[in-house]
One Martini backbone bead per residue (centre of mass of N, CA, C, O) as a GRO file, in nm:
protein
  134
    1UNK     BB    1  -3.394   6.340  -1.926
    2UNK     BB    2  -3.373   6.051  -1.768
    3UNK     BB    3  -3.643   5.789  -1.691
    4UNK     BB    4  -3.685   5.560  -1.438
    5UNK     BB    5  -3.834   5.209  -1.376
    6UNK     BB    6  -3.983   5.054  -1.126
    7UNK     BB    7  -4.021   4.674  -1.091
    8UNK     BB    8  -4.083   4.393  -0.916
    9UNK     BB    9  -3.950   4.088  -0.956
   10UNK     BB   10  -4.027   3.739  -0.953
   11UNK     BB   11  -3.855   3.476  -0.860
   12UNK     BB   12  -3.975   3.101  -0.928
   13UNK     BB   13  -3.900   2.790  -0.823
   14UNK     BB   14  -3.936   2.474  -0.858
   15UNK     BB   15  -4.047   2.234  -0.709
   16UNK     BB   16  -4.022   1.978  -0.571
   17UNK     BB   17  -4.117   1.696  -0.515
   18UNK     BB   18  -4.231   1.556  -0.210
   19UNK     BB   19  -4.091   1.297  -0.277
   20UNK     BB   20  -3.861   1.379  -0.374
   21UNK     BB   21  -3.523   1.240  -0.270
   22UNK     BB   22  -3.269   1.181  -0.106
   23UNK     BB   23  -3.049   0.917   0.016
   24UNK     BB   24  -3.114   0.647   0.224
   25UNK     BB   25  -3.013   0.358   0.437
   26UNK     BB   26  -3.146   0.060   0.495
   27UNK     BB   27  -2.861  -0.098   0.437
   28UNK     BB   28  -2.588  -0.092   0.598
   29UNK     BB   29  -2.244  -0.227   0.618
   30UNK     BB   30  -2.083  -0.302   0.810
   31UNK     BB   31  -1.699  -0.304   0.851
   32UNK     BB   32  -1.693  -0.628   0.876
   33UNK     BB   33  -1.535  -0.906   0.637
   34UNK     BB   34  -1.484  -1.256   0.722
   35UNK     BB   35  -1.341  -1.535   0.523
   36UNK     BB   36  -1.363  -1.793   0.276
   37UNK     BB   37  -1.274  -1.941  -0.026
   38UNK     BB   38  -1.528  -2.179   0.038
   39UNK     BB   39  -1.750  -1.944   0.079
   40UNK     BB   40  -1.766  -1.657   0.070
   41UNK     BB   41  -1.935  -1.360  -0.014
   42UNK     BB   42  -2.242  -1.094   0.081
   43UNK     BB   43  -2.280  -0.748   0.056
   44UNK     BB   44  -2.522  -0.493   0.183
   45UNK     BB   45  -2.695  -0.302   0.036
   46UNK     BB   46  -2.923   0.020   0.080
   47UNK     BB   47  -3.164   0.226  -0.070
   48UNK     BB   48  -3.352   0.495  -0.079
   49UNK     BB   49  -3.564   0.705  -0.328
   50UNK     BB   50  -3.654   0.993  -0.523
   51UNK     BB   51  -3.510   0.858  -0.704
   52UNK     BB   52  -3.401   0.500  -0.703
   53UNK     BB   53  -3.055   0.471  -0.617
   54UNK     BB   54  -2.746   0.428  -0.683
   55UNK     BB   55  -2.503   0.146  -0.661
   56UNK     BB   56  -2.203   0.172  -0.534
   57UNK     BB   57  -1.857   0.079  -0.534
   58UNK     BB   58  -1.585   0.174  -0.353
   59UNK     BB   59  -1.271   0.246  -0.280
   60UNK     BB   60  -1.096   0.415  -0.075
   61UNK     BB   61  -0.993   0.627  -0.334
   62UNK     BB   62  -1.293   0.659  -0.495
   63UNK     BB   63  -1.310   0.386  -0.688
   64UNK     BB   64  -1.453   0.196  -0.867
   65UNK     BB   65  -1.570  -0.107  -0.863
   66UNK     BB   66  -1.571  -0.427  -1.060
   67UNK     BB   67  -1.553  -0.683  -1.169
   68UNK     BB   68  -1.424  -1.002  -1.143
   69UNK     BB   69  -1.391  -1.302  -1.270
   70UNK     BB   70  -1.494  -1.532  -0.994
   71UNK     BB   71  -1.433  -1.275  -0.745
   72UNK     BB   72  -1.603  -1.068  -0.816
   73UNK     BB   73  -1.902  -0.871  -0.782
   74UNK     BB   74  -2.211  -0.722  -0.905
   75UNK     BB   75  -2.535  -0.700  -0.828
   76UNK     BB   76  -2.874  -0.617  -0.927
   77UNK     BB   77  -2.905  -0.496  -0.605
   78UNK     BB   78  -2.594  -0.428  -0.492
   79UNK     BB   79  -2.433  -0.656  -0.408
   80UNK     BB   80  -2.143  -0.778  -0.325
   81UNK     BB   81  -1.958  -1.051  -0.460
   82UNK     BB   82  -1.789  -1.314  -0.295
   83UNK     BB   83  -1.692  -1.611  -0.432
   84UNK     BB   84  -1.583  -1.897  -0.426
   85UNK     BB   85  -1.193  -1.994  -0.412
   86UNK     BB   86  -0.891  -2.042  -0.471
   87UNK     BB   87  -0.664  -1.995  -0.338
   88UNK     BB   88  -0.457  -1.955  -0.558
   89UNK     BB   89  -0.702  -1.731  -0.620
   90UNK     BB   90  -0.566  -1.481  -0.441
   91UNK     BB   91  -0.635  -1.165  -0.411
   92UNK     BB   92  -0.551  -0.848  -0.249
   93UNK     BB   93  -0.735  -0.631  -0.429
   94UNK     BB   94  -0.994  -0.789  -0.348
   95UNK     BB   95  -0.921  -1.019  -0.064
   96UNK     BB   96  -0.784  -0.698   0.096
   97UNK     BB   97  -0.971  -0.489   0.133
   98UNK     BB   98  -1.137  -0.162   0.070
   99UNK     BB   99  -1.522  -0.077   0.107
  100UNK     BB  100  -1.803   0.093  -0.039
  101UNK     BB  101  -2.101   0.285  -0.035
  102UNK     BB  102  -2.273   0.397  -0.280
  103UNK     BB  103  -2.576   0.654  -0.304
  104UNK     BB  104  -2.749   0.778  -0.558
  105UNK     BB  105  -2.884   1.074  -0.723
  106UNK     BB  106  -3.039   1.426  -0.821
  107UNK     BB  107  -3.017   1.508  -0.457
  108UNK     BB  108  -2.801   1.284  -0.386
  109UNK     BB  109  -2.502   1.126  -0.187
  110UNK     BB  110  -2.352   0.899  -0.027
  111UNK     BB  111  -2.164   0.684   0.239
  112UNK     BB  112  -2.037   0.471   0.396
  113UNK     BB  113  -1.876   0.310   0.549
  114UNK     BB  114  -1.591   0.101   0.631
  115UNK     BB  115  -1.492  -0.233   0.464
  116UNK     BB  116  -1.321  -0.465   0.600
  117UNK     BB  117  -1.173  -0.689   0.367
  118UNK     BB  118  -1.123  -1.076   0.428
  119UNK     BB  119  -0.959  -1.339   0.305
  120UNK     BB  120  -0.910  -1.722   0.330
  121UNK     BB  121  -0.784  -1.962   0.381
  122UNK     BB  122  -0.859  -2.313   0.353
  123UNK     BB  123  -0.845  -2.640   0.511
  124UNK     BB  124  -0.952  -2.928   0.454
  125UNK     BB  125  -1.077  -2.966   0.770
  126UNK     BB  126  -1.215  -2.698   0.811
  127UNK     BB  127  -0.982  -2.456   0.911
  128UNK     BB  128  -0.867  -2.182   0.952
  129UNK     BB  129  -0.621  -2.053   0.861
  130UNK     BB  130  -0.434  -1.820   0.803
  131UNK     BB  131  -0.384  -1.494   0.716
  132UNK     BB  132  -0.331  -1.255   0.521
  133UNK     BB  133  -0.146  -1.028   0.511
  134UNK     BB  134  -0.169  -0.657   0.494
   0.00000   0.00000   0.00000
């Protein structure tokens, strides 16, 4: 005959930390940014979290963007960053896009509402030119 002991056995995880928590937005971006090329914009993330939740720009299709030289920046605090630009270098892909903010830790990802960006020549006269087709 085998004979088989049992006994209870407790399992317990670390709790996290009081402090530590997933991302909250301080400052959510608006939903529409509407500029001139020779005015440029600038879009305003924020989020608190502990620890500190990295801000990241993402397409409507959930991918990353990127600087592009002269046309968008990501600035080290986290705004979308479109400098003034000269008309003939408008491009679609930069200045008629939607795009949103990610803020995340190893705690939780946030995701903004949808930001749509559009810029526009201005005209010398300073009036604002038509947009360019979407």
């Amino acid at each position: 005959m085998i004979k088989t002991s049992c006994a209870p056995v407790t399992l317990a995880a670390n709790p996290p930390d009081a402090d530590q928590k997933g991302p909250v937005f301080l400052k959510e971006p608006t939903n529409r940014i509407d500029f001139s090329n020779s005015t440029g914009a600038e879009i305003e993330c924020k989020a608190s979290g502990n620890p500190m939740p990295e801000i990241i720009w993402i397409r409507s299709d959930g991918t990353a963007v990127g600087d592009v030289p002269g046309l968008r920046q990501i600035s080290s605090d986290g705004k979308l960053v479109f400098p003034p630009f000269r008309a003939e270098d408008y491009r679609q892909e930069v200045h008629a896009q939607v795009y949103a903010c990610l803020a995340r830790n190893q705690f939780g990802t946030i995701i903004s509402r949808d930001v749509h960006v559009r810029a526009g020549p201005e005209r010398s006269t300073g009036a604002k030119a038509e947009w360019p087709q979407d």
